[in-house]
PDB file of C-alpha atoms in Angstrom:
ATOM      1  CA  UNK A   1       0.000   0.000   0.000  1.00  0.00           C
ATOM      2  CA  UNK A   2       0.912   3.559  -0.667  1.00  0.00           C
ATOM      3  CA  UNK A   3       0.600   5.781   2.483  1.00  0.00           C
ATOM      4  CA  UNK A   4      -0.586   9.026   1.949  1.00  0.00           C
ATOM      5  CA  UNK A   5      -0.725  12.292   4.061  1.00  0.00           C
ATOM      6  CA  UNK A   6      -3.952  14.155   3.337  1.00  0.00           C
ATOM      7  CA  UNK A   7      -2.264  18.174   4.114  1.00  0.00           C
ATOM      8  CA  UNK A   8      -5.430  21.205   3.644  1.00  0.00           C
ATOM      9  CA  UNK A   9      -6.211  24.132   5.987  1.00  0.00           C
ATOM     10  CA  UNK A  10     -10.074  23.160   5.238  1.00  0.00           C
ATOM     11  CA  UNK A  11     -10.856  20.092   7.125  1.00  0.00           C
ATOM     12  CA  UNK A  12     -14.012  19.382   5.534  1.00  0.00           C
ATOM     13  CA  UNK A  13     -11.797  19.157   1.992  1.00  0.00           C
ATOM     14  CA  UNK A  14      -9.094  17.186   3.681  1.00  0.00           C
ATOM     15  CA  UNK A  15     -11.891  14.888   4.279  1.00  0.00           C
ATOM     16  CA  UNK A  16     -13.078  14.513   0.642  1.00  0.00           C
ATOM     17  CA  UNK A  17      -9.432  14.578  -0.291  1.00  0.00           C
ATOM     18  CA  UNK A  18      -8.954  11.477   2.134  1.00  0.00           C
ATOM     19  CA  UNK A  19     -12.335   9.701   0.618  1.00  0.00           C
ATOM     20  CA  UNK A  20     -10.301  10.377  -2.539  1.00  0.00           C
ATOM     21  CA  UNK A  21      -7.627   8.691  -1.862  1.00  0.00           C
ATOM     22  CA  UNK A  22      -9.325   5.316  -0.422  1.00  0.00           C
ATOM     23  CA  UNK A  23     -11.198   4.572  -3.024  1.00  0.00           C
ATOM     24  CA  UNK A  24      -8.073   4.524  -5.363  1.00  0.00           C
ATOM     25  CA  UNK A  25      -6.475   0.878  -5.194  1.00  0.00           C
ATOM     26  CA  UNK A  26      -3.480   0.639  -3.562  1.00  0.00           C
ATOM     27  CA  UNK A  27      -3.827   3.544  -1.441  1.00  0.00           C
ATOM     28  CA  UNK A  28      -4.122   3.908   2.177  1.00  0.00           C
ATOM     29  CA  UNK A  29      -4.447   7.738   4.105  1.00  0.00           C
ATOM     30  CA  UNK A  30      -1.630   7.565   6.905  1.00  0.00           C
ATOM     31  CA  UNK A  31      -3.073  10.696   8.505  1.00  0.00           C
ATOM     32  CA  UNK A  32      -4.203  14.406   7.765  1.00  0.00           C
ATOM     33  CA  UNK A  33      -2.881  17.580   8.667  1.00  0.00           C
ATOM     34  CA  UNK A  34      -4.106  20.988   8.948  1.00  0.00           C
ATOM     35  CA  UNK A  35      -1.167  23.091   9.185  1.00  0.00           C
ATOM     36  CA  UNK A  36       2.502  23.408   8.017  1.00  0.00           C
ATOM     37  CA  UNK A  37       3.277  22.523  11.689  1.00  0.00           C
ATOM     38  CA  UNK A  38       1.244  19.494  11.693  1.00  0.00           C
ATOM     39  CA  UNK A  39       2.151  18.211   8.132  1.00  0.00           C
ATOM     40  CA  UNK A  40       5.757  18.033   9.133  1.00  0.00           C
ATOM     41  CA  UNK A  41       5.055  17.017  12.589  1.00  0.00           C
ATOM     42  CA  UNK A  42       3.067  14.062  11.066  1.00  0.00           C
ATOM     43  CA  UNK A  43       6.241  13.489   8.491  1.00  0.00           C
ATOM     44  CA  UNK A  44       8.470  12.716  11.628  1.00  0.00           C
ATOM     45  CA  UNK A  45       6.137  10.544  13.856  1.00  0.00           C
ATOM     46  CA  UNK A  46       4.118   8.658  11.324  1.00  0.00           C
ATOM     47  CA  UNK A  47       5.877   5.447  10.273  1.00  0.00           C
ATOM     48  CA  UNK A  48       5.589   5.790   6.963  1.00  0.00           C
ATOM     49  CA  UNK A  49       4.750   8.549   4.408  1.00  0.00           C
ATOM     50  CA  UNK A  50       5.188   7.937   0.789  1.00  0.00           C
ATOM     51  CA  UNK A  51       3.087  10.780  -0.316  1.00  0.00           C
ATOM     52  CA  UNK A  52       1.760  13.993   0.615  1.00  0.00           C
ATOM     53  CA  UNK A  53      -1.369  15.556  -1.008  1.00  0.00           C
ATOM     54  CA  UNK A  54      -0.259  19.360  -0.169  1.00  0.00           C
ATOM     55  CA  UNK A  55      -2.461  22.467  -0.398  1.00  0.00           C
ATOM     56  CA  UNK A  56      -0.252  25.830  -0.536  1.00  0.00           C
ATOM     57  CA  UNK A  57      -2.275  27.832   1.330  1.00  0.00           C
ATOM     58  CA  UNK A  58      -1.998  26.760   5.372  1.00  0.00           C
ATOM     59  CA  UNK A  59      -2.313  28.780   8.264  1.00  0.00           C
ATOM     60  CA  UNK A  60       1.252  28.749   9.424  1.00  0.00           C
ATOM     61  CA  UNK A  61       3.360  28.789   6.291  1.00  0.00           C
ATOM     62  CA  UNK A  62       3.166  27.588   2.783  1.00  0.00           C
ATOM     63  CA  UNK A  63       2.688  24.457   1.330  1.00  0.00           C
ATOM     64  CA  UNK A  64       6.311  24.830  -0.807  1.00  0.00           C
ATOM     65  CA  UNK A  65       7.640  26.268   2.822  1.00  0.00           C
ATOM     66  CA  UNK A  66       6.455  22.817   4.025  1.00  0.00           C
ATOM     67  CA  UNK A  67       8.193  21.288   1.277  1.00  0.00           C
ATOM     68  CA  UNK A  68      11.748  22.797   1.713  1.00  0.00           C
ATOM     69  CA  UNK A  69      11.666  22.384   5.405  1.00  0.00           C
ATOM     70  CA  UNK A  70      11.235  18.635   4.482  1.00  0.00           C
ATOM     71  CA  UNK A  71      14.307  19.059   2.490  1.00  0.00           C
ATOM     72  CA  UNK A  72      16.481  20.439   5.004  1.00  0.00           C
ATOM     73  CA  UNK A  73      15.311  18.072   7.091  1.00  0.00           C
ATOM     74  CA  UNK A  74      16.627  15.298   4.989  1.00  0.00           C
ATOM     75  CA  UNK A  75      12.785  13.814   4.243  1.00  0.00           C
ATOM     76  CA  UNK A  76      12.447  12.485   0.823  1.00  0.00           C
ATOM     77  CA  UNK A  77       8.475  12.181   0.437  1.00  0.00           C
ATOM     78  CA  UNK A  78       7.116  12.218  -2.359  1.00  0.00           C
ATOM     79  CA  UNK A  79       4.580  15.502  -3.323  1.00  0.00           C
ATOM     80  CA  UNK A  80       1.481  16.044  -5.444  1.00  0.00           C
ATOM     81  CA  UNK A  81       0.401  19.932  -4.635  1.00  0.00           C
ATOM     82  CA  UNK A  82      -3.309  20.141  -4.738  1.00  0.00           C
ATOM     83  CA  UNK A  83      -4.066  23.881  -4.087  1.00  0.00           C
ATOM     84  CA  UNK A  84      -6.250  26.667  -5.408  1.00  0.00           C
ATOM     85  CA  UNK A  85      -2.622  28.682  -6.309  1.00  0.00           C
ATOM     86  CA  UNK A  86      -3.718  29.328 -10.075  1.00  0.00           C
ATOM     87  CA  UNK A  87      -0.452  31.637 -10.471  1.00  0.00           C
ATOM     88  CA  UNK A  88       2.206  30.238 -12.567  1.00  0.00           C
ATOM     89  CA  UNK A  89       5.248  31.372 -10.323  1.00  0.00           C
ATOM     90  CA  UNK A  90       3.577  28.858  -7.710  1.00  0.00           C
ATOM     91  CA  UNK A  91       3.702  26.460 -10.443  1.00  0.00           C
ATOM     92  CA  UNK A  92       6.810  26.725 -11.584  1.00  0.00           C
ATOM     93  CA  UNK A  93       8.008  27.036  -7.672  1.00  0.00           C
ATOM     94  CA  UNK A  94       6.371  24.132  -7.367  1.00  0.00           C
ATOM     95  CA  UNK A  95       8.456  22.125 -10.283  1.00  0.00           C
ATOM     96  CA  UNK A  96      11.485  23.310  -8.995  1.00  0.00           C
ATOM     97  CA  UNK A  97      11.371  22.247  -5.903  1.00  0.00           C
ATOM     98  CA  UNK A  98      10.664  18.778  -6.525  1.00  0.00           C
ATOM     99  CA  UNK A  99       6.747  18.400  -6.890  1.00  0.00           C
ATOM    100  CA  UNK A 100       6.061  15.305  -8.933  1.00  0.00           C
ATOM    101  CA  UNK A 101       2.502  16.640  -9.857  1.00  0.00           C
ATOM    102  CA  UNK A 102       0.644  19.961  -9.437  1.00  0.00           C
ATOM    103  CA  UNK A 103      -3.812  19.259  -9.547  1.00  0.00           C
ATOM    104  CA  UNK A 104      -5.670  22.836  -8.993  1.00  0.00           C
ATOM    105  CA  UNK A 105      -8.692  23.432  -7.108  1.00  0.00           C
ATOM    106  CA  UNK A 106     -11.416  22.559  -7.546  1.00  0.00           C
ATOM    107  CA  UNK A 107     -11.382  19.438  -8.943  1.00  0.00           C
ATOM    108  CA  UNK A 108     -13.303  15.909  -8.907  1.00  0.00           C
ATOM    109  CA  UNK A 109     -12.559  12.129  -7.966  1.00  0.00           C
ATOM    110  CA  UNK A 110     -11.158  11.518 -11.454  1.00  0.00           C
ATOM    111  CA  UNK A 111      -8.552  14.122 -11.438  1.00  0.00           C
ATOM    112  CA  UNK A 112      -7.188  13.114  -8.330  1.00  0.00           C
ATOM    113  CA  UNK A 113      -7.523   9.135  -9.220  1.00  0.00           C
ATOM    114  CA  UNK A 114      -5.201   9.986 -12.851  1.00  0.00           C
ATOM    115  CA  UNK A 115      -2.558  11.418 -10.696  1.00  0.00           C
ATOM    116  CA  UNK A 116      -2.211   8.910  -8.325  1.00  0.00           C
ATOM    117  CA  UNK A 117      -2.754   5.790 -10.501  1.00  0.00           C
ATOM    118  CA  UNK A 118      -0.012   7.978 -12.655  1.00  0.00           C
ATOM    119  CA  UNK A 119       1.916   8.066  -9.347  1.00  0.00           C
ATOM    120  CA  UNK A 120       1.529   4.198  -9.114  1.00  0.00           C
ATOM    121  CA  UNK A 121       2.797   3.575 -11.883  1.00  0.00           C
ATOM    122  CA  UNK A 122       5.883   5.790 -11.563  1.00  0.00           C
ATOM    123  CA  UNK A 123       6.405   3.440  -8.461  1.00  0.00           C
ATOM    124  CA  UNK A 124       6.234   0.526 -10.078  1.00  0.00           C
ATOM    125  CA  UNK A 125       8.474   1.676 -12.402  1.00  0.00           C
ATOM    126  CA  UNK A 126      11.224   2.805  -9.996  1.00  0.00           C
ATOM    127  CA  UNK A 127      11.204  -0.382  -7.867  1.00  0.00           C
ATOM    128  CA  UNK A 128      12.299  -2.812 -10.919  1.00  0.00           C
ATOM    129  CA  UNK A 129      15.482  -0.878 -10.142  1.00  0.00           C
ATOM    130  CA  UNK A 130      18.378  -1.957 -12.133  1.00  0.00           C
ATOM    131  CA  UNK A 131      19.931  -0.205 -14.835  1.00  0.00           C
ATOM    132  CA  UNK A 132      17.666   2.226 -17.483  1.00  0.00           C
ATOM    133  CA  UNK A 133      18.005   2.452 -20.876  1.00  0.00           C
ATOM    134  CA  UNK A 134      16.894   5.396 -22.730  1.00  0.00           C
ATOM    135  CA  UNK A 135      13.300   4.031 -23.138  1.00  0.00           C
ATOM    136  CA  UNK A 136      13.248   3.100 -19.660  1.00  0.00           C
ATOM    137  CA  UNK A 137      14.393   6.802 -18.779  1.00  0.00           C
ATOM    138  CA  UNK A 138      11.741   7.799 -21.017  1.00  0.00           C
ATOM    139  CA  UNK A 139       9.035   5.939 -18.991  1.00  0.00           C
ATOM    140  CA  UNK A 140       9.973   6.861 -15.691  1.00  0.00           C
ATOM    141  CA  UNK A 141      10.328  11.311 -16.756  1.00  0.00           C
ATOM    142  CA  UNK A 142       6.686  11.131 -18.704  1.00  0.00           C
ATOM    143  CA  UNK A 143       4.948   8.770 -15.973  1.00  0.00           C
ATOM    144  CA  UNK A 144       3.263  11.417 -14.563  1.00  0.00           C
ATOM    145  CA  UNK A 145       2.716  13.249 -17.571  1.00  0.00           C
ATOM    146  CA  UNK A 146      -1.134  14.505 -18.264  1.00  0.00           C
ATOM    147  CA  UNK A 147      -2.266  11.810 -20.991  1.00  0.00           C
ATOM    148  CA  UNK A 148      -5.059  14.361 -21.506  1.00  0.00           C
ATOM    149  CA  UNK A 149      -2.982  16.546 -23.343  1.00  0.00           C
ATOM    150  CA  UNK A 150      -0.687  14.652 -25.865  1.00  0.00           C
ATOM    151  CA  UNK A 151       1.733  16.013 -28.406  1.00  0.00           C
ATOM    152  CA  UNK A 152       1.464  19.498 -27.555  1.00  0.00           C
ATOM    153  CA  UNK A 153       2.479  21.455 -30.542  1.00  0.00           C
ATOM    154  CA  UNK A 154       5.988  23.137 -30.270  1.00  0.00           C
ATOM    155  CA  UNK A 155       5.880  26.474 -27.740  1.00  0.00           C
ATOM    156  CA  UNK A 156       3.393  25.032 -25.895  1.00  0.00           C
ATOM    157  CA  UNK A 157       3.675  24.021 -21.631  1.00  0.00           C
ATOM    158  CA  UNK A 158       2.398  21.165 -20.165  1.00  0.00           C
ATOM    159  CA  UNK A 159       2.065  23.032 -17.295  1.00  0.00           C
ATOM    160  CA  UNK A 160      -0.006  25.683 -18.595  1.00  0.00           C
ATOM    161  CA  UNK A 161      -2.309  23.520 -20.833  1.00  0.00           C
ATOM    162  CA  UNK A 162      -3.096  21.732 -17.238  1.00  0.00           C
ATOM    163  CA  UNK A 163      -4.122  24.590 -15.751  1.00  0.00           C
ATOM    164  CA  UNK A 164      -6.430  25.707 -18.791  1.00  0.00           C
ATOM    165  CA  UNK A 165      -7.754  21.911 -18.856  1.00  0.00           C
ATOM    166  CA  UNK A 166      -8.422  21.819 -15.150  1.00  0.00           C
ATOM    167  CA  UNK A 167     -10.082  25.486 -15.255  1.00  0.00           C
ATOM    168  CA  UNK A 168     -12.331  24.099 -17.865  1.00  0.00           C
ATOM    169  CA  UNK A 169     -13.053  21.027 -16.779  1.00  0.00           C
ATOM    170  CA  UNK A 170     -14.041  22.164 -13.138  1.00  0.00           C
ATOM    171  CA  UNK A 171     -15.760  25.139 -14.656  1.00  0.00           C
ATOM    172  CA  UNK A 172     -19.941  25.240 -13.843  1.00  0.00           C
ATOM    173  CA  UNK A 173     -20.386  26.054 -17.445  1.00  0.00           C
ATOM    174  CA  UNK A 174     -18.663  28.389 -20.787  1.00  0.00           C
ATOM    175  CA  UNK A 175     -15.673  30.334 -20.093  1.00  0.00           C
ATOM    176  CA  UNK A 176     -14.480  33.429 -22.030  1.00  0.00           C
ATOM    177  CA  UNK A 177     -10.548  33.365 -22.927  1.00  0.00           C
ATOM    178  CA  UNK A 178     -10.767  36.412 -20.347  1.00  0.00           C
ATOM    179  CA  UNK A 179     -12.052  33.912 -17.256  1.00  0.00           C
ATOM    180  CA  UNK A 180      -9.381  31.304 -17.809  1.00  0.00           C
ATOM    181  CA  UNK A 181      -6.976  34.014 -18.041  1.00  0.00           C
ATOM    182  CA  UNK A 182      -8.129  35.617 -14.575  1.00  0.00           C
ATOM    183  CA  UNK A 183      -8.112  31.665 -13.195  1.00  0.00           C
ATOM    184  CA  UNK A 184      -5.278  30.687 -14.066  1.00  0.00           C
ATOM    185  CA  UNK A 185      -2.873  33.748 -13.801  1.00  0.00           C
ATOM    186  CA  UNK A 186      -1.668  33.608 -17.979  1.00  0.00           C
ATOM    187  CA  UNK A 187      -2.748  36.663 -20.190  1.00  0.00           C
ATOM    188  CA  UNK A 188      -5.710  36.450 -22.264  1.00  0.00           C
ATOM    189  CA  UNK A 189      -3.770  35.911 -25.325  1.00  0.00           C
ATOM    190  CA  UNK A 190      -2.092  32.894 -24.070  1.00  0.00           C
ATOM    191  CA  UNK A 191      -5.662  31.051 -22.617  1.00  0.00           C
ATOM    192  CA  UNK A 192      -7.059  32.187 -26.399  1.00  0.00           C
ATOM    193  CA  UNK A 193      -4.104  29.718 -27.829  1.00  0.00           C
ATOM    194  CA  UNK A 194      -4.492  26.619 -25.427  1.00  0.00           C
ATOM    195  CA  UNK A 195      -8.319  26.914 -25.568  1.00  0.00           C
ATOM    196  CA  UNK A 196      -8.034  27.112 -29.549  1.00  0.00           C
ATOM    197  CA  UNK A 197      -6.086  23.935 -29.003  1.00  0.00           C
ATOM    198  CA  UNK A 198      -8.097  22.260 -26.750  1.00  0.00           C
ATOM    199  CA  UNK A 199     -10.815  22.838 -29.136  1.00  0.00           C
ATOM    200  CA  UNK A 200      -8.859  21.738 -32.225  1.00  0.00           C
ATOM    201  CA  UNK A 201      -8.195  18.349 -30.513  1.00  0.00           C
ATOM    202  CA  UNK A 202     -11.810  17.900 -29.743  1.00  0.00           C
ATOM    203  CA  UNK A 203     -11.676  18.374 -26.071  1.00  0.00           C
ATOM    204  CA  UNK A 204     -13.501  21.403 -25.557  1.00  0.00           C
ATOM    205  CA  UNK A 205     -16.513  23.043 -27.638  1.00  0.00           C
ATOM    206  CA  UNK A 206     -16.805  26.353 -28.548  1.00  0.00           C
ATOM    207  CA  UNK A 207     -20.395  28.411 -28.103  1.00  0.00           C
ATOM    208  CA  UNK A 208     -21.073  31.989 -29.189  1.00  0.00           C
ATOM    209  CA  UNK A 209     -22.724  34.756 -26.299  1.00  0.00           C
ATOM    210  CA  UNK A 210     -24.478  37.488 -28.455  1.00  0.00           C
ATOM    211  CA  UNK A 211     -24.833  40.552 -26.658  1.00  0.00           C
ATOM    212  CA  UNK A 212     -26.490  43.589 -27.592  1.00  0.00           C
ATOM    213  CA  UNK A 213     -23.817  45.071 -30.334  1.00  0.00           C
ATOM    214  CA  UNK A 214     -20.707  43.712 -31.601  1.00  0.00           C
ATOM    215  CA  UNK A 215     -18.994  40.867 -32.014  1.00  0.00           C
ATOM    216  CA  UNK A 216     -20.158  37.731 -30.196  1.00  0.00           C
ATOM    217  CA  UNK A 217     -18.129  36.585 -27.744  1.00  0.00           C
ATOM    218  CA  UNK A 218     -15.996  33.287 -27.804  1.00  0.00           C
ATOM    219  CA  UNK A 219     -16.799  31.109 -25.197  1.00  0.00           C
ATOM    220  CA  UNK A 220     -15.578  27.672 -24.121  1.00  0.00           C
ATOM    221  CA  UNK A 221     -16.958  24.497 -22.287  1.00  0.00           C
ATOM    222  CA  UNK A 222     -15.289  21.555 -21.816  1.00  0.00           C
ATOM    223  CA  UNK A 223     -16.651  18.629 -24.413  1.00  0.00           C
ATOM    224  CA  UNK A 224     -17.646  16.043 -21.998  1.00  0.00           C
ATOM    225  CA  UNK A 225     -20.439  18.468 -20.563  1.00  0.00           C
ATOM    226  CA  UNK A 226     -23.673  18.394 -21.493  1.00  0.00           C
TER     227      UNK A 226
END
């Protein structure tokens, strides 16, 4: 079993966050925490952590705080951030200091369940041990790739065509370019492309909002919706 620390400020979404992570195969909640104190206090005492589910925004410090005292502290544990930070300097934060996945708030059971299976299967990988080849290397960098999104077109992030996917996806109903912009902390222009994209590929559906005068307005909804 994979033991999992549950980390959110909110303990009602810790809960859900916990039901999550049960019903996933292979995964068992170790504990929850509600604070950067409490995260790494749980860290030390538990007897075994292999992952933490982290939100960035705790009472006491950040989540990435949380992350780099764990560091310095010579912990290892794996980390999947699973915040409401939209901003892509979080993001990229995030990346560099050694988040294996980042899933944005709010999301539902299957987002969680891809990353973790994902996460699984990075596992698996990693415990054949031995020596890797190039395909091998291959395997274990894009295991926790988003399969939702492949071969991006050159210039584009994997990062930021999560976020845009995610903002959709979790979205009550059609977003303007201008929406997933303000949700996800890119500029207009750069939501317009991925949302173009996302469309081009089939995965989201674009609707028209005719106002009074002008132009209508481009609006997107993720294609799965009804």
């Amino acid at each position: 079993m994979i033991e999992v620390l549950v980390v959110d400020d909110d303990t009602r979404v810790a809960r859900v966050n916990a039901a999550y992570v049960e019903k996933v195969p292979g995964f068992h909640v170790a504990g929850e925490a509600h604070s950067a104190a409490e995260a790494l206090s749980h860290v030390e005492l538990l007897p075994r952590v292999d992952l933490i589910l982290l939100d960035h925004y705790l009472p006491d410090e950040t989540g990435l705080e949380v992350v780099q005292e764990m560091r310095r502290r010579g912990h290892q544990t794996d980390v999947i951030m699973v915040t409401a930070a939209r901003d892509v300097t979080t993001v990229q934060a995030a990346m560099r200091q050694g988040a294996l996945q980042y899933l944005v708030k709010p999301f539902n059971f299957a987002g969680l369940r891809g990353k973790l299976e994902a996460y699984a299967e990075l596992r698996r990988t990693l415990d054949s041990g031995g020596e890797a080849e190039q395909a091998d290397v291959d395997r274990i960098f894009g295991a926790l790739s988003a399969p939702s999104e492949p071969g991006l077109p050159k210039g584009h992030s994997p990062t930021t065509a999560e976020l845009v996917r995610q903002s959709l996806m979790n979205a009550e109903g059609p977003l303007s370019a201008q929406e997933i912009a303000e949700r996800t902390g890119v500029s207009r222009q750069t939501a317009q492309r991925y949302l173009k994209l996302l469309e081009r590929t089939g995965r989201a559906r674009l609707t028209l909002k005719y106002g009074d005068a002008g132009r209508p307005e481009h609006r997107y909804v993720w294609a799965t919706r009804g």
